mmCIF file with all atom_site columns, C-alpha atoms in Angstrom:
data_model
loop_
_atom_site.group_PDB
_atom_site.id
_atom_site.type_symbol
_atom_site.label_atom_id
_atom_site.label_alt_id
_atom_site.label_comp_id
_atom_site.label_asym_id
_atom_site.label_entity_id
_atom_site.label_seq_id
_atom_site.pdbx_PDB_ins_code
_atom_site.Cartn_x
_atom_site.Cartn_y
_atom_site.Cartn_z
_atom_site.occupancy
_atom_site.B_iso_or_equiv
_atom_site.pdbx_formal_charge
_atom_site.auth_seq_id
_atom_site.auth_comp_id
_atom_site.auth_asym_id
_atom_site.auth_atom_id
_atom_site.pdbx_PDB_model_num
ATOM 1   C CA . MET D 1 1   ? -44.995 -0.953 -23.474 1.00 0.00 ? 5   MET D CA 1
ATOM 2   C CA . LEU D 1 2   ? -42.851 0.630  -20.765 1.00 0.00 ? 6   LEU D CA 1
ATOM 3   C CA . LYS D 1 3   ? -39.709 -0.780 -22.390 1.00 0.00 ? 7   LYS D CA 1
ATOM 4   C CA . LYS D 1 4   ? -40.658 1.018  -25.606 1.00 0.00 ? 8   LYS D CA 1
ATOM 5   C CA . LEU D 1 5   ? -41.240 4.272  -23.743 1.00 0.00 ? 9   LEU D CA 1
ATOM 6   C CA . ARG D 1 6   ? -37.964 4.119  -21.799 1.00 0.00 ? 10  ARG D CA 1
ATOM 7   C CA . THR D 1 7   ? -36.014 3.232  -24.937 1.00 0.00 ? 11  THR D CA 1
ATOM 8   C CA . ALA D 1 8   ? -37.501 6.214  -26.790 1.00 0.00 ? 12  ALA D CA 1
ATOM 9   C CA . LEU D 1 9   ? -36.581 8.664  -24.000 1.00 0.00 ? 13  LEU D CA 1
ATOM 10  C CA . GLY D 1 10  ? -32.791 8.134  -24.180 1.00 0.00 ? 14  GLY D CA 1
ATOM 11  C CA . PRO D 1 11  ? -32.058 9.617  -27.615 1.00 0.00 ? 15  PRO D CA 1
ATOM 12  C CA . ARG D 1 12  ? -34.035 12.786 -26.811 1.00 0.00 ? 16  ARG D CA 1
ATOM 13  C CA . ASP D 1 13  ? -31.824 13.763 -23.867 1.00 0.00 ? 17  ASP D CA 1
ATOM 14  C CA . ARG D 1 14  ? -28.669 12.763 -25.745 1.00 0.00 ? 18  ARG D CA 1
ATOM 15  C CA . LEU D 1 15  ? -29.316 15.651 -28.149 1.00 0.00 ? 19  LEU D CA 1
ATOM 16  C CA . TYR D 1 16  ? -28.343 18.146 -25.443 1.00 0.00 ? 20  TYR D CA 1
ATOM 17  C CA . ARG D 1 17  ? -25.011 18.872 -23.795 1.00 0.00 ? 21  ARG D CA 1
ATOM 18  C CA . LEU D 1 18  ? -24.504 20.121 -20.276 1.00 0.00 ? 22  LEU D CA 1
ATOM 19  C CA . ALA D 1 19  ? -22.987 23.582 -19.839 1.00 0.00 ? 23  ALA D CA 1
ATOM 20  C CA . ASP D 1 20  ? -21.662 26.090 -17.291 1.00 0.00 ? 24  ASP D CA 1
ATOM 21  C CA . ARG D 1 21  ? -20.453 24.552 -14.009 1.00 0.00 ? 25  ARG D CA 1
ATOM 22  C CA . ILE D 1 22  ? -20.870 20.775 -14.065 1.00 0.00 ? 26  ILE D CA 1
ATOM 23  C CA . GLU D 1 23  ? -20.484 18.347 -11.179 1.00 0.00 ? 27  GLU D CA 1
ATOM 24  C CA . LEU D 1 24  ? -19.409 14.874 -12.304 1.00 0.00 ? 28  LEU D CA 1
ATOM 25  C CA . ASP D 1 25  ? -19.109 11.677 -10.310 1.00 0.00 ? 29  ASP D CA 1
ATOM 26  C CA . ASP D 1 26  ? -19.648 7.961  -10.619 1.00 0.00 ? 30  ASP D CA 1
ATOM 27  C CA . ALA D 1 27  ? -22.017 5.724  -8.698  1.00 0.00 ? 31  ALA D CA 1
ATOM 28  C CA . PHE D 1 28  ? -22.611 2.024  -8.307  1.00 0.00 ? 32  PHE D CA 1
ATOM 29  C CA . VAL D 1 29  ? -26.093 0.619  -8.689  1.00 0.00 ? 33  VAL D CA 1
ATOM 30  C CA . GLY D 1 30  ? -27.136 -2.835 -7.595  1.00 0.00 ? 34  GLY D CA 1
ATOM 31  C CA . GLY D 1 31  ? -28.745 -4.650 -4.716  1.00 0.00 ? 35  GLY D CA 1
ATOM 32  C CA . LYS D 1 32  ? -27.306 -4.945 -1.239  1.00 0.00 ? 36  LYS D CA 1
ATOM 33  C CA . ARG D 1 33  ? -24.787 -7.731 -0.939  1.00 0.00 ? 37  ARG D CA 1
ATOM 34  C CA . LYS D 1 34  ? -22.317 -8.844 1.662   1.00 0.00 ? 38  LYS D CA 1
ATOM 35  C CA . GLY D 1 35  ? -18.714 -7.948 1.052   1.00 0.00 ? 39  GLY D CA 1
ATOM 36  C CA . LYS D 1 36  ? -16.998 -4.936 -0.410  1.00 0.00 ? 40  LYS D CA 1
ATOM 37  C CA . ARG D 1 37  ? -18.982 -1.720 -0.926  1.00 0.00 ? 41  ARG D CA 1
ATOM 38  C CA . GLY D 1 38  ? -18.411 0.944  -3.589  1.00 0.00 ? 42  GLY D CA 1
ATOM 39  C CA . ARG D 1 39  ? -15.737 0.650  -6.279  1.00 0.00 ? 43  ARG D CA 1
ATOM 40  C CA . GLY D 1 40  ? -14.990 -3.004 -7.048  1.00 0.00 ? 44  GLY D CA 1
ATOM 41  C CA . ALA D 1 41  ? -18.095 -4.409 -5.364  1.00 0.00 ? 45  ALA D CA 1
ATOM 42  C CA . GLU D 1 42  ? -19.506 -7.586 -6.884  1.00 0.00 ? 46  GLU D CA 1
ATOM 43  C CA . GLY D 1 43  ? -22.740 -7.376 -8.854  1.00 0.00 ? 47  GLY D CA 1
ATOM 44  C CA . LYS D 1 44  ? -22.830 -3.581 -9.144  1.00 0.00 ? 48  LYS D CA 1
ATOM 45  C CA . THR D 1 45  ? -23.094 -1.568 -12.362 1.00 0.00 ? 49  THR D CA 1
ATOM 46  C CA . SER D 1 46  ? -21.059 1.636  -12.723 1.00 0.00 ? 50  SER D CA 1
ATOM 47  C CA . VAL D 1 47  ? -22.923 4.787  -13.696 1.00 0.00 ? 51  VAL D CA 1
ATOM 48  C CA . VAL D 1 48  ? -21.339 8.091  -14.780 1.00 0.00 ? 52  VAL D CA 1
ATOM 49  C CA . VAL D 1 49  ? -23.424 11.037 -13.566 1.00 0.00 ? 53  VAL D CA 1
ATOM 50  C CA . ALA D 1 50  ? -23.107 14.712 -14.539 1.00 0.00 ? 54  ALA D CA 1
ATOM 51  C CA . CYS D 1 51  ? -25.281 17.538 -13.248 1.00 0.00 ? 55  CYS D CA 1
ATOM 52  C CA . GLU D 1 52  ? -25.272 21.245 -14.023 1.00 0.00 ? 56  GLU D CA 1
ATOM 53  C CA . SER D 1 53  ? -24.804 23.359 -10.906 1.00 0.00 ? 57  SER D CA 1
ATOM 54  C CA . ARG D 1 54  ? -26.936 26.481 -11.106 1.00 0.00 ? 58  ARG D CA 1
ATOM 55  C CA . GLY D 1 55  ? -26.158 28.042 -7.766  1.00 0.00 ? 59  GLY D CA 1
ATOM 56  C CA . GLN D 1 56  ? -29.027 27.188 -5.439  1.00 0.00 ? 60  GLN D CA 1
ATOM 57  C CA . ARG D 1 57  ? -30.492 24.484 -7.670  1.00 0.00 ? 61  ARG D CA 1
ATOM 58  C CA . ALA D 1 58  ? -29.587 21.617 -9.954  1.00 0.00 ? 62  ALA D CA 1
ATOM 59  C CA . GLY D 1 59  ? -29.787 22.097 -13.714 1.00 0.00 ? 63  GLY D CA 1
ATOM 60  C CA . PHE D 1 60  ? -29.969 19.346 -16.299 1.00 0.00 ? 64  PHE D CA 1
ATOM 61  C CA . VAL D 1 61  ? -28.497 15.884 -15.755 1.00 0.00 ? 65  VAL D CA 1
ATOM 62  C CA . ALA D 1 62  ? -26.903 13.157 -17.867 1.00 0.00 ? 66  ALA D CA 1
ATOM 63  C CA . MET D 1 63  ? -26.427 9.579  -16.661 1.00 0.00 ? 67  MET D CA 1
ATOM 64  C CA . GLU D 1 64  ? -24.920 6.608  -18.406 1.00 0.00 ? 68  GLU D CA 1
ATOM 65  C CA . ALA D 1 65  ? -24.297 3.000  -17.372 1.00 0.00 ? 69  ALA D CA 1
ATOM 66  C CA . VAL D 1 66  ? -20.733 1.916  -18.228 1.00 0.00 ? 70  VAL D CA 1
ATOM 67  C CA . ASP D 1 67  ? -18.780 -1.323 -17.908 1.00 0.00 ? 71  ASP D CA 1
ATOM 68  C CA . HIS D 1 68  ? -15.877 0.372  -16.118 1.00 0.00 ? 72  HIS D CA 1
ATOM 69  C CA . VAL D 1 69  ? -15.049 3.882  -15.001 1.00 0.00 ? 73  VAL D CA 1
ATOM 70  C CA . ASN D 1 70  ? -11.787 4.568  -16.805 1.00 0.00 ? 74  ASN D CA 1
ATOM 71  C CA . ARG D 1 71  ? -10.267 7.311  -18.952 1.00 0.00 ? 75  ARG D CA 1
ATOM 72  C CA . GLU D 1 72  ? -11.771 5.930  -22.146 1.00 0.00 ? 76  GLU D CA 1
ATOM 73  C CA . THR D 1 73  ? -15.363 5.813  -20.861 1.00 0.00 ? 77  THR D CA 1
ATOM 74  C CA . ILE D 1 74  ? -15.064 9.224  -19.171 1.00 0.00 ? 78  ILE D CA 1
ATOM 75  C CA . ARG D 1 75  ? -13.547 10.794 -22.303 1.00 0.00 ? 79  ARG D CA 1
ATOM 76  C CA . ASP D 1 76  ? -16.347 9.313  -24.447 1.00 0.00 ? 80  ASP D CA 1
ATOM 77  C CA . PHE D 1 77  ? -19.067 10.429 -22.012 1.00 0.00 ? 81  PHE D CA 1
ATOM 78  C CA . ALA D 1 78  ? -17.665 13.974 -21.808 1.00 0.00 ? 82  ALA D CA 1
ATOM 79  C CA . LYS D 1 79  ? -17.326 14.263 -25.587 1.00 0.00 ? 83  LYS D CA 1
ATOM 80  C CA . ARG D 1 80  ? -20.980 13.325 -26.132 1.00 0.00 ? 84  ARG D CA 1
ATOM 81  C CA . ARG D 1 81  ? -22.644 14.891 -23.083 1.00 0.00 ? 85  ARG D CA 1
ATOM 82  C CA . LEU D 1 82  ? -20.651 18.012 -22.032 1.00 0.00 ? 86  LEU D CA 1
ATOM 83  C CA . ASN D 1 83  ? -19.883 21.213 -23.903 1.00 0.00 ? 87  ASN D CA 1
ATOM 84  C CA . ALA D 1 84  ? -16.133 21.669 -24.420 1.00 0.00 ? 88  ALA D CA 1
ATOM 85  C CA . GLY D 1 85  ? -14.460 24.335 -22.310 1.00 0.00 ? 89  GLY D CA 1
ATOM 86  C CA . GLU D 1 86  ? -16.932 24.120 -19.418 1.00 0.00 ? 90  GLU D CA 1
ATOM 87  C CA . THR D 1 87  ? -15.910 23.895 -15.754 1.00 0.00 ? 91  THR D CA 1
ATOM 88  C CA . VAL D 1 88  ? -16.168 20.335 -14.454 1.00 0.00 ? 92  VAL D CA 1
ATOM 89  C CA . VAL D 1 89  ? -15.862 19.665 -10.707 1.00 0.00 ? 93  VAL D CA 1
ATOM 90  C CA . THR D 1 90  ? -14.962 16.091 -9.724  1.00 0.00 ? 94  THR D CA 1
ATOM 91  C CA . ASP D 1 91  ? -13.345 14.064 -6.990  1.00 0.00 ? 95  ASP D CA 1
ATOM 92  C CA . GLY D 1 92  ? -9.689  13.126 -7.343  1.00 0.00 ? 96  GLY D CA 1
ATOM 93  C CA . LEU D 1 93  ? -10.234 9.819  -9.177  1.00 0.00 ? 97  LEU D CA 1
ATOM 94  C CA . ALA D 1 94  ? -7.356  9.256  -11.633 1.00 0.00 ? 98  ALA D CA 1
ATOM 95  C CA . ALA D 1 95  ? -9.698  8.201  -14.477 1.00 0.00 ? 99  ALA D CA 1
ATOM 96  C CA . LEU D 1 96  ? -11.225 11.689 -14.440 1.00 0.00 ? 100 LEU D CA 1
ATOM 97  C CA . LYS D 1 97  ? -7.883  13.380 -15.198 1.00 0.00 ? 101 LYS D CA 1
ATOM 98  C CA . CYS D 1 98  ? -8.678  13.094 -18.931 1.00 0.00 ? 102 CYS D CA 1
ATOM 99  C CA . LEU D 1 99  ? -11.272 15.863 -18.472 1.00 0.00 ? 103 LEU D CA 1
ATOM 100 C CA . ASP D 1 100 ? -8.312  18.309 -18.508 1.00 0.00 ? 104 ASP D CA 1
ATOM 101 C CA . GLU D 1 101 ? -8.056  17.780 -22.277 1.00 0.00 ? 105 GLU D CA 1
ATOM 102 C CA . HIS D 1 102 ? -11.183 19.737 -23.249 1.00 0.00 ? 106 HIS D CA 1
ATOM 103 C CA . HIS D 1 103 ? -12.586 21.228 -20.039 1.00 0.00 ? 107 HIS D CA 1
ATOM 104 C CA . ARG D 1 104 ? -11.604 23.379 -17.101 1.00 0.00 ? 108 ARG D CA 1
ATOM 105 C CA . HIS D 1 105 ? -11.273 20.461 -14.703 1.00 0.00 ? 109 HIS D CA 1
ATOM 106 C CA . LEU D 1 106 ? -11.328 21.143 -10.952 1.00 0.00 ? 110 LEU D CA 1
ATOM 107 C CA . PRO D 1 107 ? -10.537 17.885 -9.137  1.00 0.00 ? 111 PRO D CA 1
ATOM 108 C CA . GLN D 1 108 ? -10.927 17.864 -5.356  1.00 0.00 ? 112 GLN D CA 1
ATOM 109 C CA . ASN D 1 109 ? -9.738  14.943 -3.258  1.00 0.00 ? 113 ASN D CA 1
ATOM 110 C CA . THR D 1 110 ? -12.893 14.647 -1.230  1.00 0.00 ? 114 THR D CA 1
ATOM 111 C CA . PRO D 1 111 ? -13.271 13.082 2.197   1.00 0.00 ? 115 PRO D CA 1
ATOM 112 C CA . PRO D 1 112 ? -16.509 11.035 2.223   1.00 0.00 ? 116 PRO D CA 1
ATOM 113 C CA . GLU D 1 113 ? -18.144 13.278 4.826   1.00 0.00 ? 117 GLU D CA 1
ATOM 114 C CA . LYS D 1 114 ? -17.593 16.364 2.592   1.00 0.00 ? 118 LYS D CA 1
ATOM 115 C CA . ALA D 1 115 ? -18.833 14.887 -0.714  1.00 0.00 ? 119 ALA D CA 1
ATOM 116 C CA . HIS D 1 116 ? -22.412 16.175 -0.327  1.00 0.00 ? 120 HIS D CA 1
ATOM 117 C CA . GLU D 1 117 ? -21.096 19.587 0.661   1.00 0.00 ? 121 GLU D CA 1
ATOM 118 C CA . TRP D 1 118 ? -18.528 20.030 -2.156  1.00 0.00 ? 122 TRP D CA 1
ATOM 119 C CA . ARG D 1 119 ? -20.602 18.512 -4.999  1.00 0.00 ? 123 ARG D CA 1
ATOM 120 C CA . PRO D 1 120 ? -24.166 18.683 -3.679  1.00 0.00 ? 124 PRO D CA 1
ATOM 121 C CA . TRP D 1 121 ? -26.165 18.462 -6.893  1.00 0.00 ? 125 TRP D CA 1
ATOM 122 C CA . VAL D 1 122 ? -24.576 15.373 -8.430  1.00 0.00 ? 126 VAL D CA 1
ATOM 123 C CA . HIS D 1 123 ? -24.958 13.539 -5.124  1.00 0.00 ? 127 HIS D CA 1
ATOM 124 C CA . LEU D 1 124 ? -28.576 14.652 -4.846  1.00 0.00 ? 128 LEU D CA 1
ATOM 125 C CA . VAL D 1 125 ? -29.220 13.229 -8.334  1.00 0.00 ? 129 VAL D CA 1
ATOM 126 C CA . ILE D 1 126 ? -27.531 9.922  -7.461  1.00 0.00 ? 130 ILE D CA 1
ATOM 127 C CA . SER D 1 127 ? -29.523 9.678  -4.234  1.00 0.00 ? 131 SER D CA 1
ATOM 128 C CA . ASN D 1 128 ? -32.807 10.531 -5.999  1.00 0.00 ? 132 ASN D CA 1
ATOM 129 C CA . PHE D 1 129 ? -32.136 7.920  -8.690  1.00 0.00 ? 133 PHE D CA 1
ATOM 130 C CA . LYS D 1 130 ? -31.509 5.200  -6.108  1.00 0.00 ? 134 LYS D CA 1
ATOM 131 C CA . ARG D 1 131 ? -34.735 6.173  -4.294  1.00 0.00 ? 135 ARG D CA 1
ATOM 132 C CA . PHE D 1 132 ? -36.570 6.151  -7.654  1.00 0.00 ? 136 PHE D CA 1
ATOM 133 C CA . ILE D 1 133 ? -35.437 2.566  -8.264  1.00 0.00 ? 137 ILE D CA 1
ATOM 134 C CA . LEU D 1 134 ? -36.109 1.316  -4.736  1.00 0.00 ? 138 LEU D CA 1
ATOM 135 C CA . GLY D 1 135 ? -39.422 3.101  -4.334  1.00 0.00 ? 139 GLY D CA 1
ATOM 136 C CA . THR D 1 136 ? -40.942 2.300  -7.694  1.00 0.00 ? 140 THR D CA 1
ATOM 137 C CA . PHE D 1 137 ? -39.292 -0.830 -9.029  1.00 0.00 ? 141 PHE D CA 1
ATOM 138 C CA . HIS D 1 138 ? -37.589 -2.409 -5.965  1.00 0.00 ? 142 HIS D CA 1
ATOM 139 C CA . GLY D 1 139 ? -34.492 -3.139 -8.038  1.00 0.00 ? 143 GLY D CA 1
ATOM 140 C CA . VAL D 1 140 ? -33.336 -3.248 -11.640 1.00 0.00 ? 144 VAL D CA 1
ATOM 141 C CA . SER D 1 141 ? -30.929 -5.630 -13.337 1.00 0.00 ? 145 SER D CA 1
ATOM 142 C CA . GLY D 1 142 ? -27.815 -4.230 -15.010 1.00 0.00 ? 146 GLY D CA 1
ATOM 143 C CA . LYS D 1 143 ? -29.186 -5.378 -18.376 1.00 0.00 ? 147 LYS D CA 1
ATOM 144 C CA . TYR D 1 144 ? -32.024 -2.822 -18.262 1.00 0.00 ? 148 TYR D CA 1
ATOM 145 C CA . LEU D 1 145 ? -30.382 -0.145 -16.118 1.00 0.00 ? 149 LEU D CA 1
ATOM 146 C CA . GLN D 1 146 ? -29.804 2.316  -18.986 1.00 0.00 ? 150 GLN D CA 1
ATOM 147 C CA . GLU D 1 147 ? -33.515 2.321  -19.804 1.00 0.00 ? 151 GLU D CA 1
ATOM 148 C CA . TYR D 1 148 ? -34.344 3.325  -16.221 1.00 0.00 ? 152 TYR D CA 1
ATOM 149 C CA . LEU D 1 149 ? -31.590 5.963  -16.306 1.00 0.00 ? 153 LEU D CA 1
ATOM 150 C CA . ASN D 1 150 ? -33.199 7.313  -19.504 1.00 0.00 ? 154 ASN D CA 1
ATOM 151 C CA . GLU D 1 151 ? -36.578 7.605  -17.789 1.00 0.00 ? 155 GLU D CA 1
ATOM 152 C CA . PHE D 1 152 ? -35.145 9.243  -14.685 1.00 0.00 ? 156 PHE D CA 1
ATOM 153 C CA . CYS D 1 153 ? -33.135 11.818 -16.668 1.00 0.00 ? 157 CYS D CA 1
ATOM 154 C CA . TYR D 1 154 ? -36.080 12.612 -18.949 1.00 0.00 ? 158 TYR D CA 1
ATOM 155 C CA . ARG D 1 155 ? -38.332 13.246 -15.954 1.00 0.00 ? 159 ARG D CA 1
ATOM 156 C CA . PHE D 1 156 ? -35.692 15.163 -13.995 1.00 0.00 ? 160 PHE D CA 1
ATOM 157 C CA . ASN D 1 157 ? -34.766 17.400 -16.923 1.00 0.00 ? 161 ASN D CA 1
ATOM 158 C CA . ARG D 1 158 ? -38.439 18.272 -17.452 1.00 0.00 ? 162 ARG D CA 1
ATOM 159 C CA . ARG D 1 159 ? -39.486 18.595 -13.817 1.00 0.00 ? 163 ARG D CA 1
ATOM 160 C CA . HIS D 1 160 ? -40.444 22.252 -14.284 1.00 0.00 ? 164 HIS D CA 1
ATOM 161 C CA . CYS D 1 161 ? -42.893 21.541 -17.135 1.00 0.00 ? 165 CYS D CA 1
ATOM 162 C CA . GLU D 1 162 ? -44.906 18.606 -15.747 1.00 0.00 ? 166 GLU D CA 1
ATOM 163 C CA . PRO D 1 163 ? -48.234 19.539 -17.391 1.00 0.00 ? 167 PRO D CA 1
ATOM 164 C CA . GLU D 1 164 ? -46.554 19.236 -20.808 1.00 0.00 ? 168 GLU D CA 1
ATOM 165 C CA . LEU D 1 165 ? -45.011 15.796 -20.166 1.00 0.00 ? 169 LEU D CA 1
ATOM 166 C CA . PRO D 1 166 ? -47.781 13.612 -21.646 1.00 0.00 ? 170 PRO D CA 1
ATOM 167 C CA . ALA D 1 167 ? -47.819 15.531 -24.940 1.00 0.00 ? 171 ALA D CA 1
ATOM 168 C CA . ARG D 1 168 ? -44.016 15.598 -25.099 1.00 0.00 ? 172 ARG D CA 1
ATOM 169 C CA . LEU D 1 169 ? -43.829 11.878 -24.385 1.00 0.00 ? 173 LEU D CA 1
ATOM 170 C CA . LEU D 1 170 ? -46.271 11.110 -27.197 1.00 0.00 ? 174 LEU D CA 1
ATOM 171 C CA . GLY D 1 171 ? -44.178 13.215 -29.580 1.00 0.00 ? 175 GLY D CA 1
ATOM 172 C CA . VAL D 1 172 ? -40.973 11.434 -28.596 1.00 0.00 ? 176 VAL D CA 1
ATOM 173 C CA . CYS D 1 173 ? -42.540 8.013  -29.054 1.00 0.00 ? 177 CYS D CA 1
ATOM 174 C CA . ALA D 1 174 ? -44.078 8.927  -32.409 1.00 0.00 ? 178 ALA D CA 1
ATOM 175 C CA . ALA D 1 175 ? -40.715 10.130 -33.723 1.00 0.00 ? 179 ALA D CA 1
ATOM 176 C CA . HIS D 1 176 ? -38.724 7.104  -32.433 1.00 0.00 ? 180 HIS D CA 1
ATOM 177 C CA . LEU D 1 177 ? -38.054 4.033  -34.582 1.00 0.00 ? 181 LEU D CA 1
ATOM 178 C CA . PRO D 1 178 ? -39.859 0.830  -33.567 1.00 0.00 ? 182 PRO D CA 1
ATOM 179 C CA . VAL D 1 179 ? -38.269 -1.015 -30.622 1.00 0.00 ? 183 VAL D CA 1
ATOM 180 C CA . LYS D 1 180 ? -37.337 -4.676 -31.089 1.00 0.00 ? 184 LYS D CA 1
ATOM 181 C CA . PHE D 1 181 ? -37.315 -7.031 -28.138 1.00 0.00 ? 185 PHE D CA 1
ATOM 182 C CA . GLY D 1 182 ? -34.773 -9.682 -27.521 1.00 0.00 ? 186 GLY D CA 1
#
């Protein structure tokens, strides 16, 4: 039943595009393993994360599991999830250079100790998602990661209207096509 719910949540948030000042970064999700950490680590799934920065608070978020963080996946993500012409703040990763094509891209080569200071909201979202997984599910395989990202984004984007969530969730599920397993 939960698989059906999580699958139905994704298309609802994909209807909207992020606007204004957007912080964008990538993260790696997967269990702790010996060896390399971060980019290129074994057994980790890459996730592209974008969050609206609304001054003293985070706005809406979009998160998507991808095979690789490269220009093609970033270009595709931005086309579907961000309004054209918006300001996008990122780190200096070369794959993110393609954001210059349709956005006001502000790359900043970021020392690790300054990342939470220069792009606070996207890092807060990444941290909250990892806590969500560890605290509730104790780990998720890469195969089902997008479903959990869907649930997290749906909840995060509606955090200010919690009393309405059950009714909204029923509406989303009623409107969604049947989910096939396998």
